[in-house]
PDB file of C-alpha atoms in Angstrom:
ATOM      1  CA  MET A  30      73.437 118.676-218.877  1.00  0.00           C
ATOM      2  CA  GLN A  31      74.692 115.131-219.364  1.00  0.00           C
ATOM      3  CA  TYR A  32      78.620 115.405-219.236  1.00  0.00           C
ATOM      4  CA  GLN A  33      80.385 112.311-219.881  1.00  0.00           C
ATOM      5  CA  ILE A  34      84.150 111.385-220.159  1.00  0.00           C
ATOM      6  CA  SER A  35      84.458 109.308-223.241  1.00  0.00           C
ATOM      7  CA  ASN A  36      87.319 110.803-224.974  1.00  0.00           C
ATOM      8  CA  ILE A  37      90.611 112.113-223.021  1.00  0.00           C
ATOM      9  CA  LEU A  38      93.097 114.186-225.090  1.00  0.00           C
ATOM     10  CA  VAL A  39      96.532 114.106-223.462  1.00  0.00           C
ATOM     11  CA  PRO A  40      99.347 116.493-224.752  1.00  0.00           C
ATOM     12  CA  THR A  41     102.581 114.904-224.267  1.00  0.00           C
ATOM     13  CA  ASP A  42     106.376 116.083-224.643  1.00  0.00           C
ATOM     14  CA  PHE A  43     107.534 112.489-223.457  1.00  0.00           C
ATOM     15  CA  SER A  44     108.944 114.262-220.328  1.00  0.00           C
ATOM     16  CA  GLU A  45     108.379 112.648-216.731  1.00  0.00           C
ATOM     17  CA  THR A  46     105.892 115.051-215.977  1.00  0.00           C
ATOM     18  CA  ALA A  47     103.620 114.315-219.015  1.00  0.00           C
ATOM     19  CA  ASN A  48     104.192 110.560-218.610  1.00  0.00           C
ATOM     20  CA  ASN A  49     102.724 111.036-214.727  1.00  0.00           C
ATOM     21  CA  ALA A  50      99.847 112.869-216.200  1.00  0.00           C
ATOM     22  CA  LEU A  51      99.306 110.057-218.939  1.00  0.00           C
ATOM     23  CA  GLN A  52      99.235 107.439-216.246  1.00  0.00           C
ATOM     24  CA  VAL A  53      96.534 109.322-214.376  1.00  0.00           C
ATOM     25  CA  ALA A  54      94.671 109.626-217.771  1.00  0.00           C
ATOM     26  CA  ILE A  55      94.834 106.049-218.567  1.00  0.00           C
ATOM     27  CA  ALA A  56      93.261 105.337-215.002  1.00  0.00           C
ATOM     28  CA  MET A  57      90.459 107.512-215.695  1.00  0.00           C
ATOM     29  CA  ALA A  58      89.933 106.120-219.064  1.00  0.00           C
ATOM     30  CA  LYS A  59      89.715 102.790-217.461  1.00  0.00           C
ATOM     31  CA  ARG A  60      87.054 104.004-214.841  1.00  0.00           C
ATOM     32  CA  HIS A  61      85.307 105.938-217.482  1.00  0.00           C
ATOM     33  CA  ASN A  62      85.384 103.331-220.395  1.00  0.00           C
ATOM     34  CA  ALA A  63      86.889 106.227-222.345  1.00  0.00           C
ATOM     35  CA  GLN A  64      89.375 106.340-225.280  1.00  0.00           C
ATOM     36  CA  ILE A  65      92.855 108.087-224.933  1.00  0.00           C
ATOM     37  CA  HIS A  66      94.191 110.538-227.579  1.00  0.00           C
ATOM     38  CA  LEU A  67      97.750 111.266-227.351  1.00  0.00           C
ATOM     39  CA  LEU A  68      98.835 114.605-229.075  1.00  0.00           C
ATOM     40  CA  HIS A  69     102.401 115.661-229.463  1.00  0.00           C
ATOM     41  CA  VAL A  70     103.049 119.018-230.889  1.00  0.00           C
ATOM     42  CA  ILE A  71     106.193 120.272-232.685  1.00  0.00           C
ATOM     43  CA  ARG A  72     107.092 123.809-232.817  1.00  0.00           C
ATOM     44  CA  PRO A  73     107.789 125.215-236.332  1.00  0.00           C
ATOM     45  CA  GLN A  74     111.370 124.913-237.307  1.00  0.00           C
ATOM     46  CA  VAL A  75     112.273 128.276-238.958  1.00  0.00           C
ATOM     47  CA  ASN A  76     115.665 129.989-239.908  1.00  0.00           C
ATOM     48  CA  MET A  77     116.222 133.719-239.627  1.00  0.00           C
ATOM     49  CA  ASP A  78     118.282 135.316-242.483  1.00  0.00           C
ATOM     50  CA  PRO A  79     120.450 138.387-242.239  1.00  0.00           C
ATOM     51  CA  MET A  80     117.546 140.522-243.717  1.00  0.00           C
ATOM     52  CA  GLY A  81     115.459 139.384-240.685  1.00  0.00           C
ATOM     53  CA  MET A  82     113.067 137.165-242.960  1.00  0.00           C
ATOM     54  CA  GLN A  83     112.005 133.578-241.470  1.00  0.00           C
ATOM     55  CA  THR A  84     112.363 130.489-243.720  1.00  0.00           C
ATOM     56  CA  SER A  85     110.860 127.375-242.992  1.00  0.00           C
ATOM     57  CA  LEU A  86     113.173 124.507-242.151  1.00  0.00           C
ATOM     58  CA  THR A  87     110.718 121.701-243.662  1.00  0.00           C
ATOM     59  CA  GLY A  88     113.487 118.949-243.806  1.00  0.00           C
ATOM     60  CA  MET A  89     114.033 119.253-239.960  1.00  0.00           C
ATOM     61  CA  GLU A  90     110.501 119.460-239.313  1.00  0.00           C
ATOM     62  CA  THR A  91     110.071 116.022-241.374  1.00  0.00           C
ATOM     63  CA  THR A  92     113.019 114.555-239.088  1.00  0.00           C
ATOM     64  CA  PHE A  93     111.056 115.773-235.956  1.00  0.00           C
ATOM     65  CA  ILE A  94     107.802 114.444-237.066  1.00  0.00           C
ATOM     66  CA  ASP A  95     109.104 111.106-238.042  1.00  0.00           C
ATOM     67  CA  ALA A  96     110.880 110.830-234.628  1.00  0.00           C
ATOM     68  CA  ALA A  97     107.994 111.848-232.612  1.00  0.00           C
ATOM     69  CA  THR A  98     105.620 109.391-234.303  1.00  0.00           C
ATOM     70  CA  GLU A  99     107.689 106.596-233.879  1.00  0.00           C
ATOM     71  CA  ASN A 100     107.865 107.422-229.969  1.00  0.00           C
ATOM     72  CA  MET A 101     104.244 107.808-230.075  1.00  0.00           C
ATOM     73  CA  GLN A 102     103.627 104.376-231.679  1.00  0.00           C
ATOM     74  CA  LYS A 103     105.723 103.047-228.755  1.00  0.00           C
ATOM     75  CA  HIS A 104     103.554 104.744-226.306  1.00  0.00           C
ATOM     76  CA  ARG A 105     100.388 103.462-227.929  1.00  0.00           C
ATOM     77  CA  GLN A 106     101.811  99.948-228.047  1.00  0.00           C
ATOM     78  CA  ALA A 107     102.888  99.843-224.254  1.00  0.00           C
ATOM     79  CA  ILE A 108      99.560 101.318-223.083  1.00  0.00           C
ATOM     80  CA  GLN A 109      97.221  98.945-225.258  1.00  0.00           C
ATOM     81  CA  LYS A 110      99.639  95.937-223.999  1.00  0.00           C
ATOM     82  CA  ASN A 111      99.097  96.578-220.240  1.00  0.00           C
ATOM     83  CA  ASN A 112      95.650  98.154-220.034  1.00  0.00           C
ATOM     84  CA  ASP A 113      92.223  97.555-221.975  1.00  0.00           C
ATOM     85  CA  VAL A 114      92.089 101.022-223.124  1.00  0.00           C
ATOM     86  CA  VAL A 115      92.122 102.238-226.867  1.00  0.00           C
ATOM     87  CA  VAL A 116      94.733 104.789-227.727  1.00  0.00           C
ATOM     88  CA  ASN A 117      94.854 107.174-230.851  1.00  0.00           C
ATOM     89  CA  ILE A 118      98.061 109.230-231.472  1.00  0.00           C
ATOM     90  CA  GLN A 119      98.263 112.321-233.338  1.00  0.00           C
ATOM     91  CA  VAL A 120     101.516 114.727-234.162  1.00  0.00           C
ATOM     92  CA  GLU A 121     101.408 118.221-235.392  1.00  0.00           C
ATOM     93  CA  VAL A 122     103.320 121.083-236.010  1.00  0.00           C
ATOM     94  CA  GLY A 123     102.395 124.683-234.333  1.00  0.00           C
ATOM     95  CA  SER A 124     101.395 126.389-231.060  1.00  0.00           C
ATOM     96  CA  VAL A 125     100.807 123.798-228.255  1.00  0.00           C
ATOM     97  CA  ALA A 126      97.902 125.865-227.084  1.00  0.00           C
ATOM     98  CA  ILE A 127      96.188 126.349-230.363  1.00  0.00           C
ATOM     99  CA  CYS A 128      96.737 122.776-231.454  1.00  0.00           C
ATOM    100  CA  VAL A 129      95.280 121.257-228.674  1.00  0.00           C
ATOM    101  CA  SER A 130      92.500 123.850-228.482  1.00  0.00           C
ATOM    102  CA  ASN A 131      91.715 123.077-232.109  1.00  0.00           C
ATOM    103  CA  TYR A 132      92.264 119.176-232.021  1.00  0.00           C
ATOM    104  CA  ALA A 133      89.799 118.962-228.777  1.00  0.00           C
ATOM    105  CA  LEU A 134      87.180 121.189-230.627  1.00  0.00           C
ATOM    106  CA  SER A 135      87.468 119.434-234.091  1.00  0.00           C
ATOM    107  CA  ASN A 136      87.435 116.013-232.417  1.00  0.00           C
ATOM    108  CA  GLN A 137      84.770 116.825-229.648  1.00  0.00           C
ATOM    109  CA  LYS A 138      87.144 115.749-226.777  1.00  0.00           C
ATOM    110  CA  ASP A 139      85.504 115.679-223.398  1.00  0.00           C
ATOM    111  CA  LEU A 140      88.633 116.513-221.224  1.00  0.00           C
ATOM    112  CA  VAL A 141      92.372 117.530-221.613  1.00  0.00           C
ATOM    113  CA  VAL A 142      94.625 116.013-219.078  1.00  0.00           C
ATOM    114  CA  MET A 143      97.974 117.341-219.084  1.00  0.00           C
ATOM    115  CA  GLY A 144     101.111 117.714-216.815  1.00  0.00           C
ATOM    116  CA  THR A 145     102.096 121.114-215.402  1.00  0.00           C
ATOM    117  CA  HIS A 146     105.809 121.888-214.270  1.00  0.00           C
ATOM    118  CA  GLY A 147     104.576 124.760-212.150  1.00  0.00           C
ATOM    119  CA  VAL A 148     106.522 128.133-212.493  1.00  0.00           C
ATOM    120  CA  SER A 149     107.144 130.994-210.145  1.00  0.00           C
ATOM    121  CA  GLY A 150     108.601 134.573-210.154  1.00  0.00           C
ATOM    122  CA  TRP A 151     108.965 136.579-213.161  1.00  0.00           C
ATOM    123  CA  ASN A 152     108.602 133.392-215.221  1.00  0.00           C
ATOM    124  CA  GLU A 153     105.122 132.868-213.864  1.00  0.00           C
ATOM    125  CA  PHE A 154     104.010 136.116-215.207  1.00  0.00           C
ATOM    126  CA  PHE A 155     106.022 136.917-218.477  1.00  0.00           C
ATOM    127  CA  LEU A 156     106.805 133.538-219.812  1.00  0.00           C
ATOM    128  CA  GLY A 157     103.719 131.693-218.873  1.00  0.00           C
ATOM    129  CA  SER A 158     103.244 128.130-219.270  1.00  0.00           C
ATOM    130  CA  ASN A 159     101.803 125.442-221.844  1.00  0.00           C
ATOM    131  CA  ALA A 160      99.117 124.869-219.206  1.00  0.00           C
ATOM    132  CA  MET A 161      97.919 128.182-218.560  1.00  0.00           C
ATOM    133  CA  ALA A 162      97.819 128.759-222.383  1.00  0.00           C
ATOM    134  CA  VAL A 163      95.722 125.380-223.009  1.00  0.00           C
ATOM    135  CA  ILE A 164      93.193 126.718-220.462  1.00  0.00           C
ATOM    136  CA  LYS A 165      92.895 129.939-222.120  1.00  0.00           C
ATOM    137  CA  GLU A 166      92.447 128.652-225.228  1.00  0.00           C
ATOM    138  CA  CYS A 167      90.496 125.324-224.816  1.00  0.00           C
ATOM    139  CA  PHE A 168      86.799 125.123-224.794  1.00  0.00           C
ATOM    140  CA  CYS A 169      86.428 121.570-222.959  1.00  0.00           C
ATOM    141  CA  PRO A 170      87.769 121.205-219.234  1.00  0.00           C
ATOM    142  CA  VAL A 171      91.338 120.926-218.657  1.00  0.00           C
ATOM    143  CA  LEU A 172      92.696 118.734-215.993  1.00  0.00           C
ATOM    144  CA  THR A 173      96.387 119.660-214.743  1.00  0.00           C
ATOM    145  CA  ILE A 174      98.310 117.411-213.079  1.00  0.00           C
ATOM    146  CA  PRO A 175     101.721 118.365-210.959  1.00  0.00           C
ATOM    147  CA  PRO A 176     104.603 116.209-211.131  1.00  0.00           C
ATOM    148  CA  SER A 177     104.394 115.348-207.449  1.00  0.00           C
ATOM    149  CA  PHE A 178     100.985 113.728-207.759  1.00  0.00           C
ATOM    150  CA  ASN A 179     101.344 109.871-207.797  1.00  0.00           C
ATOM    151  CA  LYS A 180      97.561 108.650-206.938  1.00  0.00           C
ATOM    152  CA  LYS A 181      95.396 107.124-209.772  1.00  0.00           C
ATOM    153  CA  SER A 182      92.123 107.849-208.116  1.00  0.00           C
ATOM    154  CA  PHE A 183      90.401 110.794-206.651  1.00  0.00           C
ATOM    155  CA  ASP A 184      88.844 110.150-203.410  1.00  0.00           C
ATOM    156  CA  SER A 185      88.550 113.621-201.749  1.00  0.00           C
ATOM    157  CA  ILE A 186      87.489 116.447-203.994  1.00  0.00           C
ATOM    158  CA  LEU A 187      87.759 120.282-202.983  1.00  0.00           C
ATOM    159  CA  TYR A 188      84.911 122.500-204.502  1.00  0.00           C
ATOM    160  CA  PRO A 189      86.000 126.337-204.054  1.00  0.00           C
ATOM    161  CA  ILE A 190      83.054 128.607-204.426  1.00  0.00           C
ATOM    162  CA  ARG A 191      83.670 132.220-205.032  1.00  0.00           C
ATOM    163  CA  ASN A 192      81.563 135.111-206.429  1.00  0.00           C
ATOM    164  CA  VAL A 193      82.012 134.342-210.047  1.00  0.00           C
ATOM    165  CA  ASP A 194      79.964 132.681-212.782  1.00  0.00           C
ATOM    166  CA  GLY A 195      79.223 129.130-213.293  1.00  0.00           C
ATOM    167  CA  VAL A 196      79.890 127.941-209.687  1.00  0.00           C
ATOM    168  CA  VAL A 197      76.823 125.562-209.698  1.00  0.00           C
ATOM    169  CA  GLU A 198      77.042 124.665-213.258  1.00  0.00           C
ATOM    170  CA  LYS A 199      80.769 123.279-212.793  1.00  0.00           C
ATOM    171  CA  TYR A 200      79.355 120.531-210.590  1.00  0.00           C
ATOM    172  CA  ASP A 201      78.086 118.888-213.839  1.00  0.00           C
ATOM    173  CA  TYR A 202      81.735 118.482-215.100  1.00  0.00           C
ATOM    174  CA  ILE A 203      82.963 116.968-211.700  1.00  0.00           C
ATOM    175  CA  LYS A 204      79.947 114.599-211.302  1.00  0.00           C
ATOM    176  CA  PRO A 205      81.263 111.780-213.485  1.00  0.00           C
ATOM    177  CA  ILE A 206      84.642 111.818-211.442  1.00  0.00           C
ATOM    178  CA  ILE A 207      82.627 111.831-208.099  1.00  0.00           C
ATOM    179  CA  GLU A 208      80.522 108.767-209.226  1.00  0.00           C
ATOM    180  CA  LYS A 209      83.621 106.976-210.542  1.00  0.00           C
ATOM    181  CA  ASN A 210      85.444 107.189-207.361  1.00  0.00           C
ATOM    182  CA  ASP A 211      82.802 107.275-205.027  1.00  0.00           C
ATOM    183  CA  ALA A 212      84.315 110.580-203.702  1.00  0.00           C
ATOM    184  CA  LYS A 213      83.575 112.974-200.990  1.00  0.00           C
ATOM    185  CA  ILE A 214      83.188 116.582-201.690  1.00  0.00           C
ATOM    186  CA  HIS A 215      84.396 119.460-199.390  1.00  0.00           C
ATOM    187  CA  LEU A 216      82.924 122.883-200.545  1.00  0.00           C
ATOM    188  CA  LEU A 217      84.882 125.662-199.611  1.00  0.00           C
ATOM    189  CA  GLY A 218      83.335 129.285-199.567  1.00  0.00           C
ATOM    190  CA  VAL A 219      85.786 131.991-199.964  1.00  0.00           C
ATOM    191  CA  ALA A 220      85.158 135.681-199.964  1.00  0.00           C
ATOM    192  CA  GLU A 221      87.243 138.767-199.728  1.00  0.00           C
ATOM    193  CA  GLN A 222      87.798 140.288-196.167  1.00  0.00           C
ATOM    194  CA  ASN A 223      85.158 142.573-194.584  1.00  0.00           C
ATOM    195  CA  ASP A 224      83.209 142.638-197.832  1.00  0.00           C
ATOM    196  CA  GLN A 225      79.393 142.490-196.617  1.00  0.00           C
ATOM    197  CA  TYR A 226      78.154 142.125-200.217  1.00  0.00           C
ATOM    198  CA  GLU A 227      80.600 139.634-201.265  1.00  0.00           C
ATOM    199  CA  ILE A 228      79.524 137.287-198.225  1.00  0.00           C
ATOM    200  CA  THR A 229      75.701 137.608-199.075  1.00  0.00           C
ATOM    201  CA  VAL A 230      76.572 136.457-202.625  1.00  0.00           C
ATOM    202  CA  LEU A 231      78.880 133.723-201.189  1.00  0.00           C
ATOM    203  CA  THR A 232      76.180 132.533-198.864  1.00  0.00           C
ATOM    204  CA  ASN A 233      73.529 132.218-201.617  1.00  0.00           C
ATOM    205  CA  LYS A 234      75.856 130.402-204.155  1.00  0.00           C
ATOM    206  CA  LEU A 235      76.839 128.105-201.405  1.00  0.00           C
ATOM    207  CA  LYS A 236      73.220 127.267-200.650  1.00  0.00           C
ATOM    208  CA  ALA A 237      72.580 126.764-204.564  1.00  0.00           C
ATOM    209  CA  VAL A 238      75.623 124.417-204.905  1.00  0.00           C
ATOM    210  CA  ARG A 239      74.436 122.209-201.924  1.00  0.00           C
ATOM    211  CA  GLU A 240      70.915 122.048-203.414  1.00  0.00           C
ATOM    212  CA  ALA A 241      72.088 121.253-206.887  1.00  0.00           C
ATOM    213  CA  ILE A 242      74.361 118.295-205.610  1.00  0.00           C
ATOM    214  CA  LEU A 243      72.587 115.175-205.835  1.00  0.00           C
ATOM    215  CA  HIS A 244      75.046 113.180-203.447  1.00  0.00           C
ATOM    216  CA  ASN A 245      74.699 111.452-200.521  1.00  0.00           C
ATOM    217  CA  ASN A 246      74.804 114.261-197.642  1.00  0.00           C
ATOM    218  CA  GLU A 247      77.135 111.932-195.569  1.00  0.00           C
ATOM    219  CA  TYR A 248      79.635 112.698-198.384  1.00  0.00           C
ATOM    220  CA  ILE A 249      79.583 116.353-197.995  1.00  0.00           C
ATOM    221  CA  SER A 250      81.191 118.954-195.909  1.00  0.00           C
ATOM    222  CA  TYR A 251      81.662 122.624-196.013  1.00  0.00           C
ATOM    223  CA  GLU A 252      83.279 125.632-194.553  1.00  0.00           C
ATOM    224  CA  THR A 253      83.564 129.218-195.334  1.00  0.00           C
ATOM    225  CA  HIS A 254      86.426 131.799-194.839  1.00  0.00           C
ATOM    226  CA  GLN A 255      86.962 135.740-195.502  1.00  0.00           C
ATOM    227  CA  CYS A 256      90.541 136.292-196.363  1.00  0.00           C
ATOM    228  CA  ASP A 257      93.044 138.896-198.328  1.00  0.00           C
ATOM    229  CA  ASN A 258      93.883 136.461-201.028  1.00  0.00           C
ATOM    230  CA  ILE A 259      91.486 133.894-201.972  1.00  0.00           C
ATOM    231  CA  ALA A 260      93.758 131.777-204.173  1.00  0.00           C
ATOM    232  CA  GLN A 261      96.041 131.422-201.317  1.00  0.00           C
ATOM    233  CA  LYS A 262      93.511 130.393-198.881  1.00  0.00           C
ATOM    234  CA  VAL A 263      92.224 127.748-201.221  1.00  0.00           C
ATOM    235  CA  LEU A 264      95.749 126.394-201.792  1.00  0.00           C
ATOM    236  CA  GLU A 265      96.058 126.372-197.960  1.00  0.00           C
ATOM    237  CA  VAL A 266      92.963 124.462-197.483  1.00  0.00           C
ATOM    238  CA  ALA A 267      93.840 121.815-200.053  1.00  0.00           C
ATOM    239  CA  HIS A 268      97.196 121.247-198.554  1.00  0.00           C
ATOM    240  CA  GLU A 269      95.609 120.967-194.813  1.00  0.00           C
ATOM    241  CA  ARG A 270      92.827 118.516-196.209  1.00  0.00           C
ATOM    242  CA  ASN A 271      95.194 116.693-198.329  1.00  0.00           C
ATOM    243  CA  ASP A 272      92.372 116.637-201.030  1.00  0.00           C
ATOM    244  CA  ASP A 273      93.176 114.594-204.448  1.00  0.00           C
ATOM    245  CA  ILE A 274      91.674 117.137-206.760  1.00  0.00           C
ATOM    246  CA  MET A 275      89.912 120.399-206.685  1.00  0.00           C
ATOM    247  CA  ILE A 276      87.580 122.085-209.656  1.00  0.00           C
ATOM    248  CA  ILE A 277      87.832 125.755-209.973  1.00  0.00           C
ATOM    249  CA  ASN A 278      86.172 128.356-212.569  1.00  0.00           C
ATOM    250  CA  ALA A 279      88.733 129.677-214.958  1.00  0.00           C
ATOM    251  CA  THR A 280      87.309 133.183-214.964  1.00  0.00           C
ATOM    252  CA  LEU A 281      87.991 136.460-216.391  1.00  0.00           C
ATOM    253  CA  ASP A 282      89.410 138.178-213.051  1.00  0.00           C
ATOM    254  CA  LYS A 283      92.946 139.215-214.297  1.00  0.00           C
ATOM    255  CA  LYS A 284      93.539 142.708-213.908  1.00  0.00           C
ATOM    256  CA  TRP A 285      96.409 145.071-214.207  1.00  0.00           C
ATOM    257  CA  TYR A 286      96.540 145.829-210.492  1.00  0.00           C
ATOM    258  CA  ASN A 287      96.841 142.242-209.475  1.00  0.00           C
ATOM    259  CA  PHE A 288      98.960 141.369-212.529  1.00  0.00           C
ATOM    260  CA  PHE A 289     102.028 140.517-210.218  1.00  0.00           C
ATOM    261  CA  SER A 290     100.025 138.226-207.836  1.00  0.00           C
ATOM    262  CA  GLY A 291      98.492 136.764-211.022  1.00  0.00           C
ATOM    263  CA  SER A 292      94.731 135.685-211.577  1.00  0.00           C
ATOM    264  CA  PHE A 293      93.175 132.988-209.376  1.00  0.00           C
ATOM    265  CA  THR A 294      93.500 130.529-212.124  1.00  0.00           C
ATOM    266  CA  GLN A 295      96.720 131.222-212.887  1.00  0.00           C
ATOM    267  CA  GLN A 296      97.902 131.048-209.097  1.00  0.00           C
ATOM    268  CA  ILE A 297      96.103 127.888-208.122  1.00  0.00           C
ATOM    269  CA  VAL A 298      97.087 125.898-211.387  1.00  0.00           C
ATOM    270  CA  ASN A 299     100.771 127.000-210.955  1.00  0.00           C
ATOM    271  CA  HIS A 300     100.948 126.254-207.233  1.00  0.00           C
ATOM    272  CA  ALA A 301      98.665 123.452-206.531  1.00  0.00           C
ATOM    273  CA  LYS A 302     100.049 120.202-205.171  1.00  0.00           C
ATOM    274  CA  ILE A 303      96.871 118.207-206.574  1.00  0.00           C
ATOM    275  CA  PRO A 304      95.305 118.023-209.944  1.00  0.00           C
ATOM    276  CA  VAL A 305      93.341 121.166-210.842  1.00  0.00           C
ATOM    277  CA  LEU A 306      90.212 120.624-213.089  1.00  0.00           C
ATOM    278  CA  SER A 307      89.609 123.932-214.833  1.00  0.00           C
ATOM    279  CA  VAL A 308      86.211 124.930-216.240  1.00  0.00           C
ATOM    280  CA  LYS A 309      85.243 127.856-217.904  1.00  0.00           C
ATOM    281  CA  PRO A 310      81.660 129.177-217.639  1.00  0.00           C
ATOM    282  CA  ALA A 311      79.149 129.008-220.671  1.00  0.00           C
ATOM    283  CA  LEU A 312      79.131 132.275-222.781  1.00  0.00           C
ATOM    284  CA  THR A 313      75.502 133.468-222.061  1.00  0.00           C
ATOM    285  CA  PRO A 314      74.479 136.982-223.159  1.00  0.00           C
ATOM    286  CA  GLU A 315      74.743 138.459-219.839  1.00  0.00           C
ATOM    287  CA  LEU A 316      78.302 136.988-219.612  1.00  0.00           C
ATOM    288  CA  GLU A 317      79.143 138.349-222.956  1.00  0.00           C
ATOM    289  CA  LYS A 318      78.089 141.724-221.955  1.00  0.00           C
ATOM    290  CA  LYS A 319      80.409 141.642-218.931  1.00  0.00           C
ATOM    291  CA  ARG A 320      83.172 140.783-221.205  1.00  0.00           C
ATOM    292  CA  GLU A 321      82.896 143.378-223.670  1.00  0.00           C
ATOM    293  CA  ASN A 322      82.780 145.935-220.693  1.00  0.00           C
ATOM    294  CA  TYR A 323      85.868 144.458-219.195  1.00  0.00           C
ATOM    295  CA  LEU A 324      87.737 144.425-222.584  1.00  0.00           C
ATOM    296  CA  VAL A 325      86.976 148.096-222.883  1.00  0.00           C
ATOM    297  CA  SER A 326      88.243 148.961-219.246  1.00  0.00           C
ATOM    298  CA  GLU A 327      91.285 146.914-219.460  1.00  0.00           C
ATOM    299  CA  ALA A 328      91.987 147.039-223.125  1.00  0.00           C
ATOM    300  CA  HIS A 329      95.620 147.396-222.691  1.00  0.00           C
ATOM    301  CA  TYR A 330      96.479 144.474-220.150  1.00  0.00           C
ATOM    302  CA  TYR A 331      93.731 141.936-220.608  1.00  0.00           C
ATOM    303  CA  THR A 332      94.109 138.675-222.711  1.00  0.00           C
ATOM    304  CA  PRO A 333      90.844 137.067-223.247  1.00  0.00           C
ATOM    305  CA  LEU A 334      89.652 133.697-222.317  1.00  0.00           C
ATOM    306  CA  LYS A 335      87.715 131.736-224.818  1.00  0.00           C
ATOM    307  CA  LEU A 336      84.580 130.849-223.230  1.00  0.00           C
ATOM    308  CA  ILE A 337      82.167 128.157-224.085  1.00  0.00           C
ATOM    309  CA  PRO A 338      79.313 128.907-226.473  1.00  0.00           C
ATOM    310  CA  SER A 339      75.841 128.540-224.791  1.00  0.00           C
TER     311      SER A 339
END
């Protein structure tokens, strides 16, 4: 697959976190000779009458749309004045995740770059976040930028390898970033504690990834770990190594028995101190069958991810 970053979609709510993510996206657009597509989403304005019926406040929505459009135009002027980057703007009304997903799909965007505030405690599992909602809905890779990240380049890349689908294929999505940053890659194999089958599978996947990477061996390092909490171990290694970005597989691994610790994707995105590139596996017939079986077994608790059609 020849994956290139030519069109970058950046959702913004005009906050400092969103502006920080926008700065990262601008730097990426300059390196990849890509266009920026700024998207602001306004929640529908409704009024609840005494009978419990909702009515649309179209006048208020129009005011919000006009104000947001003016802000977007200022953003575009400021970006294009100081950077050799083409910027397109769009204002929509609806759900953030749905609008971002539909816009990315209909306009063939290669990458979504957005800020994440990070959440914890009850909010993490019951309120959710726009970042996680976008990852669940969006077909293209999503790069989430924590507010504490203030670099514009990615010199060191963490590549976690687990026993999930797509660990080799996700290299296609990080390859353009590696090439444009001349980055070093650290392969991190992680398996459940005392699970011999998991260790065997992990060893084979690690070997397959190393063989697939067409990169100077001097720029590759690797390590393996057995642990009780894979997400926590990945976060610990990222912090200790001070990497600039990590790429993960956004997988169908959230089950009721680990609901209160969250899925791997959710834990990583919510708690990482570095940008996280979330990639979904392609929807093969084998994976579709797995998903159907999973939906049946977890019907009451599972919210399915949208996967990439093969």
